[in-house]
Amino acid sequence: METKFRKIGILTSGGDAPGMNCVIKSVTCAAIDKGVEVVGIIGGYSGLINDKIRPLTKNDVAGIVSHGGTFLYSDRCDEFKTEAGMQKAIATCKKHNIDGIVAIGGDGTFRGATDLSIRGIPCIGVTGTIDNDITASDITVGYDTAMNSVLTMGDALRDTCESHARCNVIEVMGRNAGYIAIETGLALGAIGVAVQEIPFDKESLFKRMNEARADGRRSFIVVVAEGLGAAFSEGLVKEIEERTGIETRFVRPAHIVRGGIPTLVDRNLALKSGYKAVELLLKGVSDVVICSRHDQIVPIEIKFALILDRMYKNKLKEDDLEGFTDKQLAEMKAICKERHDYFVDMYEVINGVNR
Ligand code: F6P
C-alpha cells in the first residue's frame, strides 16, 4: 500500500502562522524516511497553478523549526476557486508525479484540499492559522505563538499605563473569532474583554473602571477582538475617556503577532500533525484535516469540519446537514456547545478575577 506514493507535495496557503515551517519539516522528513519524494509548492495554490515546484530534502528543512512565517511562502488564490484554475493545478501534479498533497492553512485551504481530493489528487489538511477558528480542532498551529506575542506587548503596555495612570485598548487579530482576545485578556489582567461571541456590557466596564480608579487603581488594559470592527474599538477609546475621565490610548498590533519564533506548543502540535498527515496519506486516507481533540492528534473529515464551522457561526446553508448521520450531527452540536460554554466560562473568570 505504502509504495503507491512516489511524491508528496506540500503547500502553505492563506494567512501565514508561526509553526507552518515545523509542519513542512515534519512532512518532509517523515515522507523521505518512508521512501517518498517531497516537493514544496511555492506560494500556495497559485504555485500549483503556475507550476512553481521545488524538490525538498531533509537538509533543506533542517533548522527551520524556529523560523516564523512560511519557507514555502503563501497567498490567497482566487483563480484556484475556478474550474480552470483547478485543472491547471491538477496538470502540475500530473507533470511532477505528485500523488498527494499536504495543505497547511485554514478553512479556505481545506476547501481547496477537498476540491483537489474529489478530482483525484488525495489531500490532507493541517491547521495553520493564528485565529484558532477551526471548530473541529481545540487548537491550531500558530495560535499559541500569537497569544504569547500579544501577552508580551500587553505586559509592556501595562508598564507604561501604570507610569502614566492610563488605560490602553488593544485590538487583536482573530478575524471573526475571539479566542486570542479572550485568552490574552484573562492573562493580561484586562478589566474588559470584548469579543463577538458574547454581548459586551460597556456600562459594566465603565462602572468597574470608575470603582477601581476610586480605589486607587492606576492602570487598565482592555482587549478587543478585531472582528468587532475598527469603529467599535476606536470608539471605545473615546467612550472610556468620556465615561471615566481616564486617559486612554489605542494600539493595534495586527500582523506583528502573526510572525515570530513559534512556541513549543505550536512547534510540537505542528510536528505531530505533519507526521500524522504523512502516515495517513500513505495509507490511502484523504480529504481530512488533522485536528487536536482533547490532546489527541486525530483526522477529521474536511466536510465535517467545514460544516461544523458553519453550524458554530450560525451560517448553515440549506442542505448543509444532508448526508451526516445522527451521531455526527449530535457530535457537531456537542462541539458547538463546548465552544459556546468555553466563552461563557472565560467571561465569568475574567469578570471575577480581573477587577
Ligand atoms: O487569518 C489570519 C489573519 O491574520 C486574521 O487574523 C486577519 O483578520 C487576517 O488574517 C488578515 O489578513 P491579511 O493578511 O490579508 O491582511
mmCIF file of C-alpha atoms and ligand atoms in Angstrom:
data_model
loop_
_atom_site.group_PDB
_atom_site.id
_atom_site.type_symbol
_atom_site.label_atom_id
_atom_site.label_comp_id
_atom_site.label_asym_id
_atom_site.label_seq_id
_atom_site.Cartn_x
_atom_site.Cartn_y
_atom_site.Cartn_z
ATOM 1 C CA MET A 1 0.000 0.000 0.000
ATOM 2 C CA GLU A 2 2.693 2.449 1.021
ATOM 3 C CA THR A 3 4.601 2.089 -2.286
ATOM 4 C CA LYS A 4 1.727 3.711 -4.202
ATOM 5 C CA PHE A 5 3.072 7.138 -3.442
ATOM 6 C CA ARG A 6 6.005 8.419 -5.444
ATOM 7 C CA LYS A 7 5.875 12.031 -4.369
ATOM 8 C CA ILE A 8 4.127 14.265 -1.832
ATOM 9 C CA GLY A 9 3.679 17.992 -2.386
ATOM 10 C CA ILE A 10 3.448 20.465 0.488
ATOM 11 C CA LEU A 11 1.881 23.886 0.350
ATOM 12 C CA THR A 12 1.010 26.676 2.766
ATOM 13 C CA SER A 13 -1.950 28.866 1.950
ATOM 14 C CA GLY A 14 -3.913 31.782 3.412
ATOM 15 C CA GLY A 15 -2.550 33.953 6.227
ATOM 16 C CA ASP A 16 0.756 32.578 7.453
ATOM 17 C CA ALA A 17 1.157 31.305 11.011
ATOM 18 C CA PRO A 18 4.142 30.554 13.240
ATOM 19 C CA GLY A 19 4.732 26.810 13.163
ATOM 20 C CA MET A 20 3.951 26.304 9.471
ATOM 21 C CA ASN A 21 7.651 25.621 8.908
ATOM 22 C CA CYS A 22 7.530 22.877 11.536
ATOM 23 C CA VAL A 23 4.781 21.133 9.563
ATOM 24 C CA ILE A 24 6.887 21.444 6.392
ATOM 25 C CA LYS A 25 9.837 19.900 8.198
ATOM 26 C CA SER A 26 7.901 17.045 9.691
ATOM 27 C CA VAL A 27 6.113 16.152 6.453
ATOM 28 C CA THR A 28 9.401 16.281 4.529
ATOM 29 C CA CYS A 29 11.332 14.110 6.973
ATOM 30 C CA ALA A 30 8.521 11.599 7.585
ATOM 31 C CA ALA A 31 7.874 11.117 3.872
ATOM 32 C CA ILE A 32 11.539 10.782 2.896
ATOM 33 C CA ASP A 33 12.001 8.197 5.658
ATOM 34 C CA LYS A 34 9.224 6.182 4.057
ATOM 35 C CA GLY A 35 10.906 6.318 0.657
ATOM 36 C CA VAL A 36 8.631 9.008 -0.765
ATOM 37 C CA GLU A 37 9.991 12.075 -2.537
ATOM 38 C CA VAL A 38 8.852 15.508 -1.387
ATOM 39 C CA VAL A 39 8.356 18.738 -3.282
ATOM 40 C CA GLY A 40 7.483 22.172 -1.998
ATOM 41 C CA ILE A 41 4.776 24.102 -3.841
ATOM 42 C CA ILE A 42 5.816 27.750 -3.782
ATOM 43 C CA GLY A 43 3.219 30.377 -2.887
ATOM 44 C CA GLY A 44 0.221 28.206 -2.002
ATOM 45 C CA TYR A 45 -2.373 27.139 -4.574
ATOM 46 C CA SER A 46 -1.142 29.729 -7.075
ATOM 47 C CA GLY A 47 2.207 27.915 -7.069
ATOM 48 C CA LEU A 48 0.356 24.766 -8.053
ATOM 49 C CA ILE A 49 -1.457 26.578 -10.852
ATOM 50 C CA ASN A 50 1.714 28.242 -12.123
ATOM 51 C CA ASP A 51 3.998 25.218 -11.777
ATOM 52 C CA LYS A 52 6.226 26.654 -9.033
ATOM 53 C CA ILE A 53 7.634 23.443 -7.626
ATOM 54 C CA ARG A 54 10.933 22.709 -5.881
ATOM 55 C CA PRO A 55 12.306 19.452 -4.517
ATOM 56 C CA LEU A 56 12.760 19.299 -0.748
ATOM 57 C CA THR A 57 15.431 17.352 1.093
ATOM 58 C CA LYS A 58 15.969 16.856 4.805
ATOM 59 C CA ASN A 59 18.825 19.354 4.536
ATOM 60 C CA ASP A 60 16.511 21.986 3.056
ATOM 61 C CA VAL A 61 14.282 21.842 6.106
ATOM 62 C CA ALA A 62 16.979 21.465 8.769
ATOM 63 C CA GLY A 63 16.785 24.290 11.281
ATOM 64 C CA ILE A 64 13.548 25.841 10.039
ATOM 65 C CA VAL A 65 11.537 24.843 13.132
ATOM 66 C CA SER A 66 12.457 28.074 14.880
ATOM 67 C CA HIS A 67 11.554 30.322 11.956
ATOM 68 C CA GLY A 68 8.224 32.128 11.814
ATOM 69 C CA GLY A 69 6.414 32.725 8.529
ATOM 70 C CA THR A 70 6.475 30.063 5.861
ATOM 71 C CA PHE A 71 9.532 28.958 3.994
ATOM 72 C CA LEU A 72 7.263 27.971 1.055
ATOM 73 C CA TYR A 73 5.501 31.358 1.002
ATOM 74 C CA SER A 74 1.749 31.783 0.984
ATOM 75 C CA ASP A 75 -1.082 33.611 -0.696
ATOM 76 C CA ARG A 76 -4.849 33.707 -1.065
ATOM 77 C CA CYS A 77 -5.604 32.462 -4.571
ATOM 78 C CA ASP A 78 -8.905 33.319 -6.281
ATOM 79 C CA GLU A 79 -8.005 31.524 -9.519
ATOM 80 C CA PHE A 80 -7.915 28.221 -7.659
ATOM 81 C CA LYS A 81 -11.611 28.636 -6.891
ATOM 82 C CA THR A 82 -12.358 28.335 -10.626
ATOM 83 C CA GLU A 83 -12.546 25.027 -12.508
ATOM 84 C CA ALA A 84 -9.938 26.298 -14.997
ATOM 85 C CA GLY A 85 -7.516 27.102 -12.165
ATOM 86 C CA MET A 86 -8.162 23.740 -10.573
ATOM 87 C CA GLN A 87 -7.418 21.916 -13.842
ATOM 88 C CA LYS A 88 -4.107 23.783 -14.194
ATOM 89 C CA ALA A 89 -3.235 22.693 -10.651
ATOM 90 C CA ILE A 90 -4.072 19.079 -11.474
ATOM 91 C CA ALA A 91 -1.933 19.269 -14.625
ATOM 92 C CA THR A 92 1.017 20.440 -12.487
ATOM 93 C CA CYS A 93 0.504 17.488 -10.141
ATOM 94 C CA LYS A 94 0.491 15.073 -13.092
ATOM 95 C CA LYS A 95 3.563 16.671 -14.667
ATOM 96 C CA HIS A 96 5.570 16.266 -11.455
ATOM 97 C CA ASN A 97 4.109 12.885 -10.422
ATOM 98 C CA ILE A 98 2.689 14.445 -7.258
ATOM 99 C CA ASP A 99 0.475 11.704 -5.842
ATOM 100 C CA GLY A 100 -0.792 13.563 -2.799
ATOM 101 C CA ILE A 101 -0.634 16.921 -1.074
ATOM 102 C CA VAL A 102 -0.401 18.167 2.491
ATOM 103 C CA ALA A 103 -2.089 21.582 2.569
ATOM 104 C CA ILE A 104 -1.378 23.783 5.596
ATOM 105 C CA GLY A 105 -3.685 26.684 6.433
ATOM 106 C CA GLY A 106 -7.237 27.477 7.477
ATOM 107 C CA ASP A 107 -10.742 26.817 6.209
ATOM 108 C CA GLY A 108 -10.106 28.244 2.702
ATOM 109 C CA THR A 109 -7.083 25.978 2.377
ATOM 110 C CA PHE A 110 -9.133 22.952 3.379
ATOM 111 C CA ARG A 111 -11.869 23.791 0.875
ATOM 112 C CA GLY A 112 -9.145 23.717 -1.794
ATOM 113 C CA ALA A 113 -7.881 20.393 -0.440
ATOM 114 C CA THR A 114 -11.363 18.891 -0.765
ATOM 115 C CA ASP A 115 -11.719 20.233 -4.321
ATOM 116 C CA LEU A 116 -8.468 18.517 -5.277
ATOM 117 C CA SER A 117 -9.290 15.300 -3.396
ATOM 118 C CA ILE A 118 -12.577 14.836 -5.212
ATOM 119 C CA ARG A 119 -10.779 15.377 -8.523
ATOM 120 C CA GLY A 120 -8.377 12.539 -7.810
ATOM 121 C CA ILE A 121 -5.449 14.227 -6.021
ATOM 122 C CA PRO A 122 -5.546 12.989 -2.408
ATOM 123 C CA CYS A 123 -5.030 15.838 0.040
ATOM 124 C CA ILE A 124 -4.745 16.129 3.794
ATOM 125 C CA GLY A 125 -5.060 19.443 5.626
ATOM 126 C CA VAL A 126 -3.018 20.572 8.608
ATOM 127 C CA THR A 127 -4.123 23.614 10.602
ATOM 128 C CA GLY A 128 -2.023 26.749 10.300
ATOM 129 C CA THR A 129 -3.880 29.838 11.493
ATOM 130 C CA ILE A 130 -3.421 32.155 14.438
ATOM 131 C CA ASP A 131 -7.207 32.644 14.637
ATOM 132 C CA ASN A 132 -7.951 29.189 16.138
ATOM 133 C CA ASP A 133 -11.165 29.255 14.131
ATOM 134 C CA ILE A 134 -11.228 25.626 13.031
ATOM 135 C CA THR A 135 -14.027 24.485 15.316
ATOM 136 C CA ALA A 136 -13.152 20.801 14.932
ATOM 137 C CA SER A 137 -9.708 21.390 16.434
ATOM 138 C CA ASP A 138 -9.208 22.554 20.011
ATOM 139 C CA ILE A 139 -6.108 24.472 18.966
ATOM 140 C CA THR A 140 -4.486 25.371 15.653
ATOM 141 C CA VAL A 141 -0.848 25.778 14.678
ATOM 142 C CA GLY A 142 0.163 29.412 15.236
ATOM 143 C CA TYR A 143 -2.456 30.304 17.830
ATOM 144 C CA ASP A 144 -0.244 29.819 20.891
ATOM 145 C CA THR A 145 2.603 31.912 19.474
ATOM 146 C CA ALA A 146 0.226 34.730 18.508
ATOM 147 C CA MET A 147 -1.238 34.754 22.025
ATOM 148 C CA ASN A 148 2.198 34.882 23.596
ATOM 149 C CA SER A 149 3.166 37.768 21.321
ATOM 150 C CA VAL A 150 0.063 39.699 22.415
ATOM 151 C CA LEU A 151 0.991 38.919 26.013
ATOM 152 C CA THR A 152 4.495 40.340 25.628
ATOM 153 C CA MET A 153 3.106 43.523 24.090
ATOM 154 C CA GLY A 154 0.312 43.804 26.625
ATOM 155 C CA ASP A 155 2.732 43.468 29.533
ATOM 156 C CA ALA A 156 4.849 46.271 28.057
ATOM 157 C CA LEU A 157 1.751 48.437 27.690
ATOM 158 C CA ARG A 158 0.832 47.748 31.302
ATOM 159 C CA ASP A 159 4.203 49.191 32.413
ATOM 160 C CA THR A 160 3.665 52.479 30.645
ATOM 161 C CA CYS A 161 -0.025 52.633 31.637
ATOM 162 C CA GLU A 162 0.977 52.225 35.263
ATOM 163 C CA SER A 163 3.552 55.019 34.989
ATOM 164 C CA HIS A 164 1.018 57.420 33.459
ATOM 165 C CA ALA A 165 -2.168 56.222 35.185
ATOM 166 C CA ARG A 166 -3.710 55.413 31.796
ATOM 167 C CA CYS A 167 -5.824 52.817 30.067
ATOM 168 C CA ASN A 168 -4.789 51.066 26.876
ATOM 169 C CA VAL A 169 -7.236 49.460 24.495
ATOM 170 C CA ILE A 170 -5.575 46.669 22.475
ATOM 171 C CA GLU A 171 -7.300 45.367 19.355
ATOM 172 C CA VAL A 172 -6.069 41.899 18.480
ATOM 173 C CA MET A 173 -6.351 39.757 15.344
ATOM 174 C CA GLY A 174 -8.518 36.667 15.061
ATOM 175 C CA ARG A 175 -10.723 37.503 12.082
ATOM 176 C CA ASN A 176 -14.259 36.646 13.289
ATOM 177 C CA ALA A 177 -13.098 34.614 16.277
ATOM 178 C CA GLY A 178 -12.424 35.972 19.755
ATOM 179 C CA TYR A 179 -10.063 33.255 21.025
ATOM 180 C CA ILE A 180 -6.864 35.321 21.013
ATOM 181 C CA ALA A 181 -8.692 38.241 22.644
ATOM 182 C CA ILE A 182 -10.326 36.262 25.410
ATOM 183 C CA GLU A 183 -7.279 34.184 26.361
ATOM 184 C CA THR A 184 -4.880 37.138 26.349
ATOM 185 C CA GLY A 185 -7.454 39.322 28.101
ATOM 186 C CA LEU A 186 -7.511 36.937 31.036
ATOM 187 C CA ALA A 187 -3.737 36.529 31.113
ATOM 188 C CA LEU A 188 -3.118 40.298 30.922
ATOM 189 C CA GLY A 189 -5.467 41.098 33.763
ATOM 190 C CA ALA A 190 -7.626 43.135 31.368
ATOM 191 C CA ILE A 191 -10.542 44.846 33.085
ATOM 192 C CA GLY A 192 -12.616 44.323 29.962
ATOM 193 C CA VAL A 193 -12.544 41.955 27.004
ATOM 194 C CA ALA A 194 -14.856 42.449 24.041
ATOM 195 C CA VAL A 195 -15.409 39.582 21.616
ATOM 196 C CA GLN A 196 -18.214 38.976 19.161
ATOM 197 C CA GLU A 197 -19.174 35.639 20.706
ATOM 198 C CA ILE A 198 -20.646 37.242 23.868
ATOM 199 C CA PRO A 199 -22.582 40.513 24.206
ATOM 200 C CA PHE A 200 -20.298 43.157 25.664
ATOM 201 C CA ASP A 201 -21.595 45.196 28.597
ATOM 202 C CA LYS A 202 -19.999 48.633 28.221
ATOM 203 C CA GLU A 203 -21.858 50.088 31.195
ATOM 204 C CA SER A 204 -20.441 47.422 33.463
ATOM 205 C CA LEU A 205 -16.940 48.158 32.148
ATOM 206 C CA PHE A 206 -17.235 51.889 32.875
ATOM 207 C CA LYS A 207 -18.638 51.159 36.329
ATOM 208 C CA ARG A 208 -15.834 48.746 37.203
ATOM 209 C CA MET A 209 -13.203 51.171 35.910
ATOM 210 C CA ASN A 210 -14.654 54.044 37.910
ATOM 211 C CA GLU A 211 -14.787 51.922 41.064
ATOM 212 C CA ALA A 212 -11.255 50.653 40.583
ATOM 213 C CA ARG A 213 -9.937 54.165 39.946
ATOM 214 C CA ALA A 214 -11.704 55.437 43.076
ATOM 215 C CA ASP A 215 -9.993 52.591 44.914
ATOM 216 C CA GLY A 216 -6.572 53.782 43.702
ATOM 217 C CA ARG A 217 -6.017 51.666 40.592
ATOM 218 C CA ARG A 218 -3.705 53.452 38.144
ATOM 219 C CA SER A 219 -3.548 51.275 35.012
ATOM 220 C CA PHE A 220 -6.132 49.485 32.879
ATOM 221 C CA ILE A 221 -5.977 47.190 29.884
ATOM 222 C CA VAL A 222 -8.980 46.486 27.687
ATOM 223 C CA VAL A 223 -8.709 43.853 24.932
ATOM 224 C CA VAL A 224 -10.954 43.933 21.862
ATOM 225 C CA ALA A 225 -11.246 41.291 19.139
ATOM 226 C CA GLU A 226 -10.772 42.680 15.619
ATOM 227 C CA GLY A 227 -13.991 41.003 14.487
ATOM 228 C CA LEU A 228 -15.952 43.737 16.266
ATOM 229 C CA GLY A 229 -14.526 46.228 13.801
ATOM 230 C CA ALA A 230 -12.262 49.262 13.949
ATOM 231 C CA ALA A 231 -15.203 51.613 14.635
ATOM 232 C CA PHE A 232 -16.020 49.639 17.792
ATOM 233 C CA SER A 233 -12.501 49.521 19.227
ATOM 234 C CA GLU A 234 -11.533 53.070 18.322
ATOM 235 C CA GLY A 235 -14.920 54.321 19.515
ATOM 236 C CA LEU A 236 -14.450 52.524 22.817
ATOM 237 C CA VAL A 237 -11.305 54.570 23.485
ATOM 238 C CA LYS A 238 -13.324 57.797 23.298
ATOM 239 C CA GLU A 239 -16.183 56.375 25.354
ATOM 240 C CA ILE A 240 -13.839 55.219 28.119
ATOM 241 C CA GLU A 241 -12.330 58.700 28.335
ATOM 242 C CA GLU A 242 -15.756 60.347 28.372
ATOM 243 C CA ARG A 243 -17.323 57.998 30.898
ATOM 244 C CA THR A 244 -14.386 57.532 33.276
ATOM 245 C CA GLY A 245 -12.118 60.504 32.714
ATOM 246 C CA ILE A 246 -9.212 58.047 32.398
ATOM 247 C CA GLU A 247 -6.733 58.978 29.693
ATOM 248 C CA THR A 248 -6.822 56.149 27.140
ATOM 249 C CA ARG A 249 -4.548 55.093 24.290
ATOM 250 C CA PHE A 250 -5.181 52.643 21.468
ATOM 251 C CA VAL A 251 -2.925 50.025 19.914
ATOM 252 C CA ARG A 252 -3.454 47.512 17.105
ATOM 253 C CA PRO A 253 -0.563 45.019 16.964
ATOM 254 C CA ALA A 254 -2.142 43.462 13.823
ATOM 255 C CA HIS A 255 0.280 41.372 11.727
ATOM 256 C CA ILE A 256 3.120 41.663 14.264
ATOM 257 C CA VAL A 257 1.563 38.768 16.155
ATOM 258 C CA ARG A 258 1.455 36.625 13.010
ATOM 259 C CA GLY A 259 5.258 36.443 12.841
ATOM 260 C CA GLY A 260 7.945 35.446 15.276
ATOM 261 C CA ILE A 261 9.553 32.345 16.720
ATOM 262 C CA PRO A 262 6.966 29.584 17.217
ATOM 263 C CA THR A 263 6.387 28.479 20.801
ATOM 264 C CA LEU A 264 6.921 24.920 21.994
ATOM 265 C CA VAL A 265 3.164 24.292 21.900
ATOM 266 C CA ASP A 266 2.934 25.353 18.253
ATOM 267 C CA ARG A 267 6.095 23.533 17.204
ATOM 268 C CA ASN A 268 5.064 20.240 18.712
ATOM 269 C CA LEU A 269 1.477 20.449 17.500
ATOM 270 C CA ALA A 270 2.840 21.173 14.019
ATOM 271 C CA LEU A 271 5.451 18.406 14.100
ATOM 272 C CA LYS A 272 2.950 15.804 15.324
ATOM 273 C CA SER A 273 0.280 16.908 12.842
ATOM 274 C CA GLY A 274 2.650 16.779 9.872
ATOM 275 C CA TYR A 275 3.840 13.314 10.882
ATOM 276 C CA LYS A 276 0.258 12.089 11.191
ATOM 277 C CA ALA A 277 -0.666 13.595 7.821
ATOM 278 C CA VAL A 278 2.072 11.611 6.060
ATOM 279 C CA GLU A 279 1.190 8.398 7.875
ATOM 280 C CA LEU A 280 -2.450 8.705 6.807
ATOM 281 C CA LEU A 281 -1.819 9.911 3.259
ATOM 282 C CA LEU A 282 0.389 6.893 2.615
ATOM 283 C CA LYS A 283 -2.326 4.626 3.977
ATOM 284 C CA GLY A 284 -4.717 5.953 1.372
ATOM 285 C CA VAL A 285 -6.600 8.433 3.570
ATOM 286 C CA SER A 286 -7.535 11.782 2.021
ATOM 287 C CA ASP A 287 -9.903 14.735 2.377
ATOM 288 C CA VAL A 288 -9.339 15.020 6.130
ATOM 289 C CA VAL A 289 -7.849 17.707 8.331
ATOM 290 C CA ILE A 290 -5.508 16.800 11.176
ATOM 291 C CA CYS A 291 -7.025 18.190 14.372
ATOM 292 C CA SER A 292 -6.165 18.327 18.043
ATOM 293 C CA ARG A 293 -9.056 16.969 20.108
ATOM 294 C CA HIS A 294 -8.645 16.507 23.842
ATOM 295 C CA ASP A 295 -4.863 16.301 23.438
ATOM 296 C CA GLN A 296 -5.068 13.662 20.713
ATOM 297 C CA ILE A 297 -3.985 14.223 17.104
ATOM 298 C CA VAL A 298 -6.891 12.953 15.026
ATOM 299 C CA PRO A 299 -8.089 13.139 11.409
ATOM 300 C CA ILE A 300 -11.496 14.735 10.828
ATOM 301 C CA GLU A 301 -13.288 14.639 7.508
ATOM 302 C CA ILE A 302 -12.918 18.106 5.904
ATOM 303 C CA LYS A 303 -16.617 18.268 5.040
ATOM 304 C CA PHE A 304 -17.466 17.618 8.693
ATOM 305 C CA ALA A 305 -15.008 20.314 9.849
ATOM 306 C CA LEU A 306 -16.289 22.958 7.411
ATOM 307 C CA ILE A 307 -19.967 22.343 8.103
ATOM 308 C CA LEU A 308 -19.247 22.308 11.824
ATOM 309 C CA ASP A 309 -17.669 25.775 11.427
ATOM 310 C CA ARG A 310 -20.825 26.986 9.732
ATOM 311 C CA MET A 311 -23.026 25.464 12.392
ATOM 312 C CA TYR A 312 -20.952 27.141 15.093
ATOM 313 C CA LYS A 313 -21.180 30.512 13.339
ATOM 314 C CA ASN A 314 -24.934 30.073 12.674
ATOM 315 C CA LYS A 315 -24.242 30.233 8.957
ATOM 316 C CA LEU A 316 -25.635 26.894 7.844
ATOM 317 C CA LYS A 317 -26.999 26.830 4.296
ATOM 318 C CA GLU A 318 -29.940 24.755 3.169
ATOM 319 C CA ASP A 319 -28.925 21.106 2.658
ATOM 320 C CA ASP A 320 -25.632 21.582 4.544
ATOM 321 C CA LEU A 321 -26.562 18.870 7.030
ATOM 322 C CA GLU A 322 -27.637 16.330 4.447
ATOM 323 C CA GLY A 323 -25.615 13.124 4.396
ATOM 324 C CA PHE A 324 -24.462 13.317 8.010
ATOM 325 C CA THR A 325 -25.513 10.571 10.400
ATOM 326 C CA ASP A 326 -27.463 11.331 13.577
ATOM 327 C CA LYS A 327 -24.328 10.513 15.529
ATOM 328 C CA GLN A 328 -22.292 13.057 13.540
ATOM 329 C CA LEU A 329 -24.957 15.739 13.950
ATOM 330 C CA ALA A 330 -25.072 15.117 17.686
ATOM 331 C CA GLU A 331 -21.294 15.367 17.796
ATOM 332 C CA MET A 332 -21.367 18.672 15.900
ATOM 333 C CA LYS A 333 -23.937 20.106 18.277
ATOM 334 C CA ALA A 334 -21.906 18.944 21.281
ATOM 335 C CA ILE A 335 -18.751 20.625 19.925
ATOM 336 C CA CYS A 336 -20.656 23.886 19.263
ATOM 337 C CA LYS A 337 -21.955 23.816 22.820
ATOM 338 C CA GLU A 338 -18.459 23.096 24.125
ATOM 339 C CA ARG A 339 -17.149 26.174 22.269
ATOM 340 C CA HIS A 340 -20.002 28.398 23.400
ATOM 341 C CA ASP A 341 -19.629 27.262 27.018
ATOM 342 C CA TYR A 342 -15.920 27.971 26.794
ATOM 343 C CA PHE A 343 -16.599 31.657 26.049
ATOM 344 C CA VAL A 344 -19.215 31.915 28.793
ATOM 345 C CA ASP A 345 -16.832 30.340 31.316
ATOM 346 C CA MET A 346 -13.930 32.542 30.259
ATOM 347 C CA TYR A 347 -16.089 35.643 30.647
ATOM 348 C CA GLU A 348 -17.109 34.610 34.095
ATOM 349 C CA VAL A 349 -13.497 34.090 35.165
ATOM 350 C CA ILE A 350 -12.353 37.387 33.626
ATOM 351 C CA ASN A 351 -15.119 39.317 35.334
ATOM 352 C CA GLY A 352 -14.414 37.540 38.606
ATOM 353 C CA VAL A 353 -10.650 37.877 38.582
ATOM 354 C CA ASN A 354 -9.619 40.928 36.551
ATOM 355 C CA ARG A 355 -11.006 43.673 38.726
HETATM 356 O O1 F6P B 1 -6.455 34.617 9.313
HETATM 357 C C1 F6P B 1 -5.324 35.219 9.825
HETATM 358 C C2 F6P B 1 -5.463 36.711 9.831
HETATM 359 O O2 F6P B 1 -4.261 37.275 10.334
HETATM 360 C C3 F6P B 1 -6.655 37.264 10.598
HETATM 361 O O3 F6P B 1 -6.430 37.281 11.981
HETATM 362 C C4 F6P B 1 -6.798 38.613 9.983
HETATM 363 O O4 F6P B 1 -8.139 39.044 10.087
HETATM 364 C C5 F6P B 1 -6.413 38.388 8.540
HETATM 365 O O5 F6P B 1 -5.657 37.185 8.523
HETATM 366 C C6 F6P B 1 -5.581 39.472 7.922
HETATM 367 O O6 F6P B 1 -5.412 39.171 6.594
HETATM 368 P P1 F6P B 1 -4.309 39.820 5.651
HETATM 369 O O7 F6P B 1 -3.022 39.118 5.928
HETATM 370 O O8 F6P B 1 -4.805 39.532 4.291
HETATM 371 O O9 F6P B 1 -4.220 41.262 5.993
#
